[in-house]
Short mmCIF file of C-alpha atoms and ligand atoms in Angstrom, two decimals:
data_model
loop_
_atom_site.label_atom_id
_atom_site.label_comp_id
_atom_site.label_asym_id
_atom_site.label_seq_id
_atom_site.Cartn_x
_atom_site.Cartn_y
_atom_site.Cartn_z
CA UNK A 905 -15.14 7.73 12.11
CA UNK A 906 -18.17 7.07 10.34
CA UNK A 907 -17.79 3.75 8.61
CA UNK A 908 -21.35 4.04 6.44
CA UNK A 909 -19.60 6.65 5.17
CA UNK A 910 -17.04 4.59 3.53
CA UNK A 911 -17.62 4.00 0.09
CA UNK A 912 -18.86 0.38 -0.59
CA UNK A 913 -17.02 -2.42 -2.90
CA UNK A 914 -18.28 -2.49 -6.88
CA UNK A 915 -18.53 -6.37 -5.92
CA UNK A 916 -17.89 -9.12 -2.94
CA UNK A 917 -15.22 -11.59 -3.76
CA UNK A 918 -16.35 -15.14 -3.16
CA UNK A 919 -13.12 -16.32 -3.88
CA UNK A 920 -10.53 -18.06 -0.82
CA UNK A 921 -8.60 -15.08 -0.22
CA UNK A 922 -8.19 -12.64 -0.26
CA UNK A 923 -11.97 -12.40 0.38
CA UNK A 924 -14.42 -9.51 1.23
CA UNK A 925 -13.85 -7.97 4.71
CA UNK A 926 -16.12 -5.70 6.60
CA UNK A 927 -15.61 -2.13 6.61
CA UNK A 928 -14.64 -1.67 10.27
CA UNK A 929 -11.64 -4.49 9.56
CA UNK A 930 -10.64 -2.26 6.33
CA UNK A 931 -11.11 1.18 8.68
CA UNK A 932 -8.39 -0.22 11.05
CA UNK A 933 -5.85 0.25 8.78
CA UNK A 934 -6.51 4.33 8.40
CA UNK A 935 -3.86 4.80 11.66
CA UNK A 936 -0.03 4.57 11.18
CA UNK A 937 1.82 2.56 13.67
CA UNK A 938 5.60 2.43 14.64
CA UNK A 939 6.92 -0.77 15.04
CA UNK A 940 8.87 -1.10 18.12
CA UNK A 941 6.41 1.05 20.18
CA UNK A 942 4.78 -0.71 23.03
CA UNK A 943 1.72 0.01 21.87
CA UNK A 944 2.19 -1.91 19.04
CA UNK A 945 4.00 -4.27 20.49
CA UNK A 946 1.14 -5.35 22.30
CA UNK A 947 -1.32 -5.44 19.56
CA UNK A 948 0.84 -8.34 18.23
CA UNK A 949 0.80 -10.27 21.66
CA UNK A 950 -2.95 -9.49 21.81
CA UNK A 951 -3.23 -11.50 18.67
CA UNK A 952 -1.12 -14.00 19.48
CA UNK A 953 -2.73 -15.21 22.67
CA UNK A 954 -6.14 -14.65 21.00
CA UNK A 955 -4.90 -17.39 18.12
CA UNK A 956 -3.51 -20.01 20.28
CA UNK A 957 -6.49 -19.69 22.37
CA UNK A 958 -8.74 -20.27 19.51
CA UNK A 959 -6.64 -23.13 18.22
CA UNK A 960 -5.84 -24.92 21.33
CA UNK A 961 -7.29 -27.31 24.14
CA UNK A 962 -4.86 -26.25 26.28
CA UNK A 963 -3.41 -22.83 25.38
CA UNK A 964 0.00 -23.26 27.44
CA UNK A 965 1.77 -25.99 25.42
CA UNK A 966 1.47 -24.10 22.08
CA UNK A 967 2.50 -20.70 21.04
CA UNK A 968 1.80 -18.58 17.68
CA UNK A 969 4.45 -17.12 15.60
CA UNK A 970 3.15 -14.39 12.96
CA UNK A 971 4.92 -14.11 9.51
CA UNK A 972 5.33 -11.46 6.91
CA UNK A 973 3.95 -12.05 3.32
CA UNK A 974 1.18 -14.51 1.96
CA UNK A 975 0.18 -17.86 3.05
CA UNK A 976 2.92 -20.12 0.81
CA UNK A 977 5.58 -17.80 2.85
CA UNK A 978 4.61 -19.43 6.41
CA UNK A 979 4.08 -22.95 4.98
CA UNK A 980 7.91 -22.59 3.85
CA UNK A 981 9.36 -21.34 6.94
CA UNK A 982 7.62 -24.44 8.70
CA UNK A 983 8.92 -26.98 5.77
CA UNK A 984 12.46 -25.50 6.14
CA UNK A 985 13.05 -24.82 9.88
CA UNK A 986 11.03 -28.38 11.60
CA UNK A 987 12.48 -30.35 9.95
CA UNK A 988 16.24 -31.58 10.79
CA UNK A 989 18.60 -32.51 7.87
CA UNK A 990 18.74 -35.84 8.84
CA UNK A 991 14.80 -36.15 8.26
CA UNK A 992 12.25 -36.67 5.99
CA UNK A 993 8.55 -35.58 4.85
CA UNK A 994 5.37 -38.04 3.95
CA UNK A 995 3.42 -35.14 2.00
CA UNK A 996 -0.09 -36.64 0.90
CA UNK A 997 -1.08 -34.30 -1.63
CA UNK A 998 -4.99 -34.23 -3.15
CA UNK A 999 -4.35 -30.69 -4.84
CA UNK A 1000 -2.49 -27.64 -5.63
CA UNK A 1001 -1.54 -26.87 -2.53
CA UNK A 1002 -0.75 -30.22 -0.72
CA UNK A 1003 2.04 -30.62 -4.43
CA UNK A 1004 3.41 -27.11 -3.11
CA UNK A 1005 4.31 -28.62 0.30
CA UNK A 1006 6.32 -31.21 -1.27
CA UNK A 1007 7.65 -28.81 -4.06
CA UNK A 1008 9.07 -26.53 -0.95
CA UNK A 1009 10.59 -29.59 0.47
CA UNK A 1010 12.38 -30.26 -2.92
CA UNK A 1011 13.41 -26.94 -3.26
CA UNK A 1012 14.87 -26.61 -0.16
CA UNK A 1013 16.62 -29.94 -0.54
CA UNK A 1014 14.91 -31.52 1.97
CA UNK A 1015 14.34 -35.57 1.33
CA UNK A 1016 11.12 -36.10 1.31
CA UNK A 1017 8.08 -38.42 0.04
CA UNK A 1018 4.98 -37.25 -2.52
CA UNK A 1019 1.94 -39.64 -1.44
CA UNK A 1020 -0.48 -38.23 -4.56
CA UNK A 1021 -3.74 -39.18 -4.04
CA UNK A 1022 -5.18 -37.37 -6.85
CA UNK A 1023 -6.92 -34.31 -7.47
CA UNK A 1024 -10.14 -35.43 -6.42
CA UNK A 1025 -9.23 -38.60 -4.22
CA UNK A 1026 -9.31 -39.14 -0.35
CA UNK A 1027 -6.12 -39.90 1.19
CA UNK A 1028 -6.47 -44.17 1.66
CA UNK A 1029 -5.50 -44.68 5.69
CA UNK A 1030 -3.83 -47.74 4.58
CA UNK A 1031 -2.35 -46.12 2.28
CA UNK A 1032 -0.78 -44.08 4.43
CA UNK A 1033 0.02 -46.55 7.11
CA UNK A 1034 1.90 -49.01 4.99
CA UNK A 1035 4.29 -45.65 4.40
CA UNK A 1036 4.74 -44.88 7.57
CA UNK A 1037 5.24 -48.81 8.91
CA UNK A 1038 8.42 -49.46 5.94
CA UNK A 1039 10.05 -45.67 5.37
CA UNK A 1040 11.77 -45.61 9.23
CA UNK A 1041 13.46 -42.37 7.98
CA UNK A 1042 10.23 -40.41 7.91
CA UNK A 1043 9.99 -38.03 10.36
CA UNK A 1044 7.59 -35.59 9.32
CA UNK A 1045 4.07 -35.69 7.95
CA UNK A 1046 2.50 -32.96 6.32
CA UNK A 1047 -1.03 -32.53 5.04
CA UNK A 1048 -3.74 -29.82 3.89
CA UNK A 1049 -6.88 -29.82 5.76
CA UNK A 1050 -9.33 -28.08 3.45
CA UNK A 1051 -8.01 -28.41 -0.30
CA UNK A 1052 -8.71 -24.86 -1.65
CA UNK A 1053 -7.93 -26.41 -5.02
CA UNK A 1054 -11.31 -28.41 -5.23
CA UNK A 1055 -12.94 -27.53 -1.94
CA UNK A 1056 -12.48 -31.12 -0.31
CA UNK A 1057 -12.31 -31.66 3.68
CA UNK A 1058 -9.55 -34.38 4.25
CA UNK A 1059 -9.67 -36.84 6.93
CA UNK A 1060 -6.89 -35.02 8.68
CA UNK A 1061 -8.12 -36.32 12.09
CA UNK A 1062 -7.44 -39.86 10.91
CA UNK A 1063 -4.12 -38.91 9.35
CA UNK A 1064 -3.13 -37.30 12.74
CA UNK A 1065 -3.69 -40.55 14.75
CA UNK A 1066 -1.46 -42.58 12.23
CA UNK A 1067 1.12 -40.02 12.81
CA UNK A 1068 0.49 -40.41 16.47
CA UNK A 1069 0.97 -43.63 16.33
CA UNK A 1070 4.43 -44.13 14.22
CA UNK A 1071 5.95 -41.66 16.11
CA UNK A 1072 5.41 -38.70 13.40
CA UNK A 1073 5.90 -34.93 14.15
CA UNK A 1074 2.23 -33.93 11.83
CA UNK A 1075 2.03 -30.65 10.35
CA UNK A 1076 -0.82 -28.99 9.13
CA UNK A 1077 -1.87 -26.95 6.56
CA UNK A 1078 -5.15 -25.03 7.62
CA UNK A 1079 -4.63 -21.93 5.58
CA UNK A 1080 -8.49 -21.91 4.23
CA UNK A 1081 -10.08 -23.61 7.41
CA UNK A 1082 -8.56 -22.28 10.29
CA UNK A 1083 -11.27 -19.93 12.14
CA UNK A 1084 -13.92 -21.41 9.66
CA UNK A 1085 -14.26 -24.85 10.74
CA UNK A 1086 -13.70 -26.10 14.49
CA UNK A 1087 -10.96 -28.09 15.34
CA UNK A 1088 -8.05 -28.35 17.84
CA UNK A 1089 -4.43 -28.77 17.79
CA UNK A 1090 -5.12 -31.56 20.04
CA UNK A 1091 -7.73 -32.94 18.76
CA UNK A 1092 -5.49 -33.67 14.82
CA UNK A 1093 -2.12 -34.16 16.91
CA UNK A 1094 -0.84 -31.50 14.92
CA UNK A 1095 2.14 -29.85 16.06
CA UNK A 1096 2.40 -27.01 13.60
CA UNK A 1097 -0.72 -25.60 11.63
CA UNK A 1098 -0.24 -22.93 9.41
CA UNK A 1099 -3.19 -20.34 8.04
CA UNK A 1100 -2.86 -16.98 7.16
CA UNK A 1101 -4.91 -13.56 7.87
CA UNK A 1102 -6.77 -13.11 4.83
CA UNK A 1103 -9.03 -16.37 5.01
CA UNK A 1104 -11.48 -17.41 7.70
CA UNK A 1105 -9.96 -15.04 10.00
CA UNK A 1106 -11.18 -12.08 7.65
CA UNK A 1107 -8.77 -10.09 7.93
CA UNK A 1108 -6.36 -8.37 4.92
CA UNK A 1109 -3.85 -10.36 3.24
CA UNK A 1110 -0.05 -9.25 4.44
CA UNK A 1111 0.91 -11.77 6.66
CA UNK A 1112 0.60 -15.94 8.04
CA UNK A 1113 0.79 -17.66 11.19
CA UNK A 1114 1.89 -20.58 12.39
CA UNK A 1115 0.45 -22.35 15.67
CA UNK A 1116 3.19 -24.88 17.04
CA UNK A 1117 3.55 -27.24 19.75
CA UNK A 1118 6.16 -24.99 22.43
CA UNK A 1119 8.86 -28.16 22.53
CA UNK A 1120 8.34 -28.63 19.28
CA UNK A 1121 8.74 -24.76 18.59
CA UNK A 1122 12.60 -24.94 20.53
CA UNK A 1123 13.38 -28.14 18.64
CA UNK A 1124 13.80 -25.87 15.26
CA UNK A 1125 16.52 -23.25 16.83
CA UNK A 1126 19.35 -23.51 13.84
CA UNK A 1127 17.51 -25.74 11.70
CA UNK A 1128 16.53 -22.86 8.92
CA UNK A 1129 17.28 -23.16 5.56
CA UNK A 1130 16.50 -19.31 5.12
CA UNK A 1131 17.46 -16.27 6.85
CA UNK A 1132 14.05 -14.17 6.39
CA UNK A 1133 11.84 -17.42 6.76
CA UNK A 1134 13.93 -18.96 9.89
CA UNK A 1135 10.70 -19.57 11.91
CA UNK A 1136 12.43 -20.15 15.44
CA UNK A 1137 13.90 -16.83 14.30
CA UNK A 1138 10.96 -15.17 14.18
CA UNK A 1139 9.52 -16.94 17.10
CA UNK A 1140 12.30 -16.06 19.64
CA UNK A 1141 12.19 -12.17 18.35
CA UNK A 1142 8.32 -12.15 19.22
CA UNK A 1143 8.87 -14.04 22.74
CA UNK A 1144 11.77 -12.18 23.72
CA UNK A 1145 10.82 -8.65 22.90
CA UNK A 1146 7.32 -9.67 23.59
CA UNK A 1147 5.32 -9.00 19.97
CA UNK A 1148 8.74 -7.52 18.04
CA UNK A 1149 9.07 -9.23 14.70
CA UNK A 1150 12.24 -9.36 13.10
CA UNK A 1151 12.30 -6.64 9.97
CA UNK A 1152 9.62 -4.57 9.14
CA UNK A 1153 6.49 -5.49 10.00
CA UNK A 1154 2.98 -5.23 8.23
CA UNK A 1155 1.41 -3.11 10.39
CA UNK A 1156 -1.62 -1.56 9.11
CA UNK A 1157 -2.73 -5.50 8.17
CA UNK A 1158 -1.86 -6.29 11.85
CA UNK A 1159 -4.35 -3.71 13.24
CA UNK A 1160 -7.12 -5.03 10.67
CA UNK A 1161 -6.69 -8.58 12.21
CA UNK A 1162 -7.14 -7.37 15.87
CA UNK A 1163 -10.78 -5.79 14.25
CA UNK A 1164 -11.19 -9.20 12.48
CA UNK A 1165 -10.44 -11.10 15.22
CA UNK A 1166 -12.89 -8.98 17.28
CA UNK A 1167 -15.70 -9.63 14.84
CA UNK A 1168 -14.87 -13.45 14.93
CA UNK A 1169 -15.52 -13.02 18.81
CA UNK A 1170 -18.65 -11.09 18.02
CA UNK A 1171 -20.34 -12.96 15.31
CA UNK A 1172 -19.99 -16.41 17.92
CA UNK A 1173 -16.71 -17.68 17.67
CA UNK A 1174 -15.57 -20.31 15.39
CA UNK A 1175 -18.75 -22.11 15.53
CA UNK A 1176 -21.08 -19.57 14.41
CA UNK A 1177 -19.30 -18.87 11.94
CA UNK A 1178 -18.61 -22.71 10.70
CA UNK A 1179 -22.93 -22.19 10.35
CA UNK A 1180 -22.81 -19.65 8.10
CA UNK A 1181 -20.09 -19.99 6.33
CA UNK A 1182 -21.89 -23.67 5.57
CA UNK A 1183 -25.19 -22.14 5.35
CA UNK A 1184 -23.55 -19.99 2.12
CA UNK A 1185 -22.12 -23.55 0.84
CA UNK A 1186 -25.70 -25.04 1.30
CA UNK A 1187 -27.41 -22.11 -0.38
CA UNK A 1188 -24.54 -22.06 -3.38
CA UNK A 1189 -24.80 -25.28 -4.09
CA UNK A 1190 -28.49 -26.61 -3.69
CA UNK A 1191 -29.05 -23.42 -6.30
CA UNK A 1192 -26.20 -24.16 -8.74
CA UNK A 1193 -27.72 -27.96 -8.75
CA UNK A 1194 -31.27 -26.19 -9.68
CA UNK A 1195 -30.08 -24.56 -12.24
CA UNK A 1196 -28.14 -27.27 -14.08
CA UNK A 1197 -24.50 -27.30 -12.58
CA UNK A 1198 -22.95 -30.27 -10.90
CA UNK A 1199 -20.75 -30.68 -8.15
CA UNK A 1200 -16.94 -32.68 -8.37
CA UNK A 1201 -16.77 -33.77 -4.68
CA UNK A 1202 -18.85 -35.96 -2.99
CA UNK A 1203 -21.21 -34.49 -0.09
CA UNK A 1204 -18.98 -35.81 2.97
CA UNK A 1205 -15.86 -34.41 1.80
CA UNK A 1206 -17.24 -31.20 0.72
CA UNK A 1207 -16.16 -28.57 2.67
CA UNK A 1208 -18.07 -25.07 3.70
CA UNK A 1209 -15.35 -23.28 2.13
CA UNK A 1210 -15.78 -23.15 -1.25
CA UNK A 1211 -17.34 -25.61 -4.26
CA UNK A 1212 -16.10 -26.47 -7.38
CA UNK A 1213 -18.51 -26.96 -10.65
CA UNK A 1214 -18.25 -28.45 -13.78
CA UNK A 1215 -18.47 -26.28 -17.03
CA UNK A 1216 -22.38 -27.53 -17.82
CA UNK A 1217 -21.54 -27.81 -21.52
CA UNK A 1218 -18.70 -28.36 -23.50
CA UNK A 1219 -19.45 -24.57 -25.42
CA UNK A 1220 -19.07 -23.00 -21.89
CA UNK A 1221 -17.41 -19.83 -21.37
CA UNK A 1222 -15.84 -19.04 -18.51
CA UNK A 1223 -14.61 -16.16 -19.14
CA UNK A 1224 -17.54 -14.51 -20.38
CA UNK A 1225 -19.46 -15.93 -17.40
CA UNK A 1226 -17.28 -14.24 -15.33
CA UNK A 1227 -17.41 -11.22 -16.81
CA UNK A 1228 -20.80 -10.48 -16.70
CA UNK A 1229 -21.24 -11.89 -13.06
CA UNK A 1230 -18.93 -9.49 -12.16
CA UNK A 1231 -20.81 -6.60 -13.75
CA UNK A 1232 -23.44 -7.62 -11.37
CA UNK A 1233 -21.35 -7.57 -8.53
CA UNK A 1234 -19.52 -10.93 -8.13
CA UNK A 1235 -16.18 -11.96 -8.82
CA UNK A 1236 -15.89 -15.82 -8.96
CA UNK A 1237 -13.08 -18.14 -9.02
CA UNK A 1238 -11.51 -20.08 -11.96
CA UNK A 1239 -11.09 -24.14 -11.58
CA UNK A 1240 -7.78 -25.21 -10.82
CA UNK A 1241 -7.56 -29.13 -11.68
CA UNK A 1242 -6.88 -30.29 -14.66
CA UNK A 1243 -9.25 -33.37 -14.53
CA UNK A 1244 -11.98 -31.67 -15.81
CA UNK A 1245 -12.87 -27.87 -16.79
CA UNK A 1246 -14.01 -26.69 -13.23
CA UNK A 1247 -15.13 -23.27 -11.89
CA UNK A 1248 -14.88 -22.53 -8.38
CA UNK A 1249 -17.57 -20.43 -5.99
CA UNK A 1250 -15.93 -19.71 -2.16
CA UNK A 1251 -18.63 -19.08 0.64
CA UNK A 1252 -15.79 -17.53 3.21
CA UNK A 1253 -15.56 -14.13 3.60
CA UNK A 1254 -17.80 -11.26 5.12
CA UNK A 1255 -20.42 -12.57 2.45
CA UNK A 1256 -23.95 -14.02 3.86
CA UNK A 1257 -26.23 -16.37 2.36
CA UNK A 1258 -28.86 -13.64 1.32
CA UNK A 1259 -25.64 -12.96 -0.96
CA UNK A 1260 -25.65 -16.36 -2.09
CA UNK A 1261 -29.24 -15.54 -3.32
CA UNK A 1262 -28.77 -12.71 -5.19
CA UNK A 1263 -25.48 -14.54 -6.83
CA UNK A 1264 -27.68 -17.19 -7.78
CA UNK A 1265 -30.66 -14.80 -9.36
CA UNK A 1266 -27.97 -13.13 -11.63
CA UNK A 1267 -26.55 -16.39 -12.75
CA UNK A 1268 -30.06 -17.63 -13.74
CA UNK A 1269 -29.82 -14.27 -15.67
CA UNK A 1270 -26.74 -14.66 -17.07
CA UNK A 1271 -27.73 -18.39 -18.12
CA UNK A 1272 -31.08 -17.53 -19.73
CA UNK A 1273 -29.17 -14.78 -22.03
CA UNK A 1274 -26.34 -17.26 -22.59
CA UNK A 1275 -28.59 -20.00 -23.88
CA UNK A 1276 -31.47 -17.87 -25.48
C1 PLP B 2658 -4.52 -19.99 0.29
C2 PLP B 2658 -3.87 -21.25 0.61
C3 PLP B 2658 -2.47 -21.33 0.79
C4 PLP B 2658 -1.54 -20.15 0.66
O1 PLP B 2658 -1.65 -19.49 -0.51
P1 PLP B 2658 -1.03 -18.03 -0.66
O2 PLP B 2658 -1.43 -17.64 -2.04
O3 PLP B 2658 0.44 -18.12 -0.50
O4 PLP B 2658 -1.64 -17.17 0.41
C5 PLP B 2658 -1.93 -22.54 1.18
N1 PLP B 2658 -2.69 -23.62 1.37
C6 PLP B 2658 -4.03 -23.59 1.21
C7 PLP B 2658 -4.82 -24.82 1.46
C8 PLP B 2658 -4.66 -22.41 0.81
O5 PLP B 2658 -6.00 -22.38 0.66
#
């Protein structure tokens, strides 16, 4: 097929996911696939080993489960199949999506422990020691590596040695990270880390995955709180009948992640594209700085992924900002803290930073209008 021949986007998405994929990864999905054929089958085990490779030290103690739907769908069917009924989750929370982890918990009746740091604090160490020294009934600590709700990096690596330490099975949340920043399984102590295919990974948005510790992975047989989310369940099917998942399947996303995955391979690994993906970050927000706009998080915690920015006067409109940046070909993200009025700006994505320049030159242009 001729891929240049593909028509192109009206305008990239430098939003957290979904985000802009290639063309080749969106060509994938022009074939049909059966589900139980071998040939399928094997796409999914292809993946699988490719992810645990990528996310582990050593690739034999962990496995990778894939799951139907978006991102929040994998984080529950971790929340409600580790942990035990007799146990209980530390969540610390900085964010939208570290509060969903302990909302899951709650909904699912599952005792558990809200450590809120607030929306733009760092999780305290001490903090989180003291917890995890008097609450013996704690058996499970979760925690979002990249908070997609401001664009902080938590200390995750620090969190993972206290859990280490007390005994703690640590779960992860690297939904907006995973692929785009390097780290190991080994190397946060995590035994389940959860992303999803339409982040770093590039691919389309359809499905999650879960990376888990293998012991840790047979500890959750019969533990589900769900029938469709049972992630041993879903685990076992793809073991046993080597890449079968259990009900239908999302198959044309599957085949865009194998060509996503590729690409990752391509473009350098995880590494290279940790460089650009900060190189984007660097280019976004040295510009937006130039041009008036501040920044929320301090330098060290800010991550690659994505930046948030204060409204730069009290009269701003986001709305119309976005409209017309999106007339010039970029869509944008709103804020999503209630702090302060925030807009957001993602640098993941098949996006590059001569993108990031042209983004900046038509918000100059949209400024000078705005303020003539
Ligand atoms: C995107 C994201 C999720 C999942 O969100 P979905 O909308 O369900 O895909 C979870 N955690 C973090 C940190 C995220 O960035």
């Amino acid at each position: 097929m001729d891929i240049s021949k593909l028509p192109d986007n009206p305008y990239i998405l430098l939003t957290p996911g979904p985000l802009s994929c290639s063309k080749t990864v969106k060509a994938k999905m022009l074939t049909d696939h059966c589900t139980w054929d071998a040939e399928y089958n094997n796409i999914v085990e292809d993946i699988r080993t490719r992810l645990v490779k990528i996310a582990a030290e050593k690739p034999e103690d962990y496995t990778a489960t894939l799951m139907q739907g978006s991102g929040t769908f994998s984080v529950e069917s971790v929340i409600g199949s580790a942990i035990p009924s007799d146990g209980k989750l530390l969540v610390i929370a900085n964010g939208a999506y570290g509060q969903r982890i302990a909302q899951i918990a709650s909904c699912l009746k599952i005792s558990n422990l809200l450590l809120d740091c607030g929306e733009t604090g760092v999780p305290d160490m001490t903090e989180i020691e003291q917890i995890l020294k008097t609450d013996k009934a704690i058996s499970h600590m979760a925690m979002v590596h990249c908070e997609t709700t401001t664009g902080i990096l938590n200390p995750v690596e620090e969190a993972g040695k206290l859990a280490a330490t007390y005994g703690k099975i640590f779960i992860l949340d690297a939904m907006s990270s995973f692929g785009g920043i390097p780290f190991t399984m080994e190397q946060y102590n995590a035994s389940f880390m959860i992303s999803s295919a339409n982040k770093c990974i590039q691919g389309v948005p359809g499905f999650g995955f879960i990376i888990a510790k293998r012991n840790e992975m047979e500890k959750c047989k019969g533990q589900a709180r769900s029938l469709s989310l049972d992630l041993y369940g879903q685990w076992n099917e793809m073991e046993k009948n080597h890449g079968k998942w259990r009900y239908t399947s999302p198959t044309h996303v599957v085949r865009a992640f194998t060509q996503a995955l590729v690409e990752l391979e391509t473009e350098g690994g995880v590494q290279a594209r940790f460089q650009r993906y900060s190189k984007n970050q660097k280019v976004v927000s040295d510009g937006m700085q130039n041009l008036g706009f501040k920044t929320i998080i301090p330098e060290e915690y800010q991550s690659p992924i994505i930046t948030s920015f204060l409204y730069p006067e009290a009269e701003f409109s986001f709305e119309s900002f976005y409209k017309k940046l999106k007339t010039e070909g970029f869509v944008i993200y709103p804020g999503k803290i209630s702090a302060a009025p925030t807009f957001r700006i993602g640098s993941i994505g098949h996006v590059f930073p001569e993108d990031m320049e042209r983004l900046l030159k038509a918000i100059e242009k949209t400024r000078s209008k705005a303020l003539a």
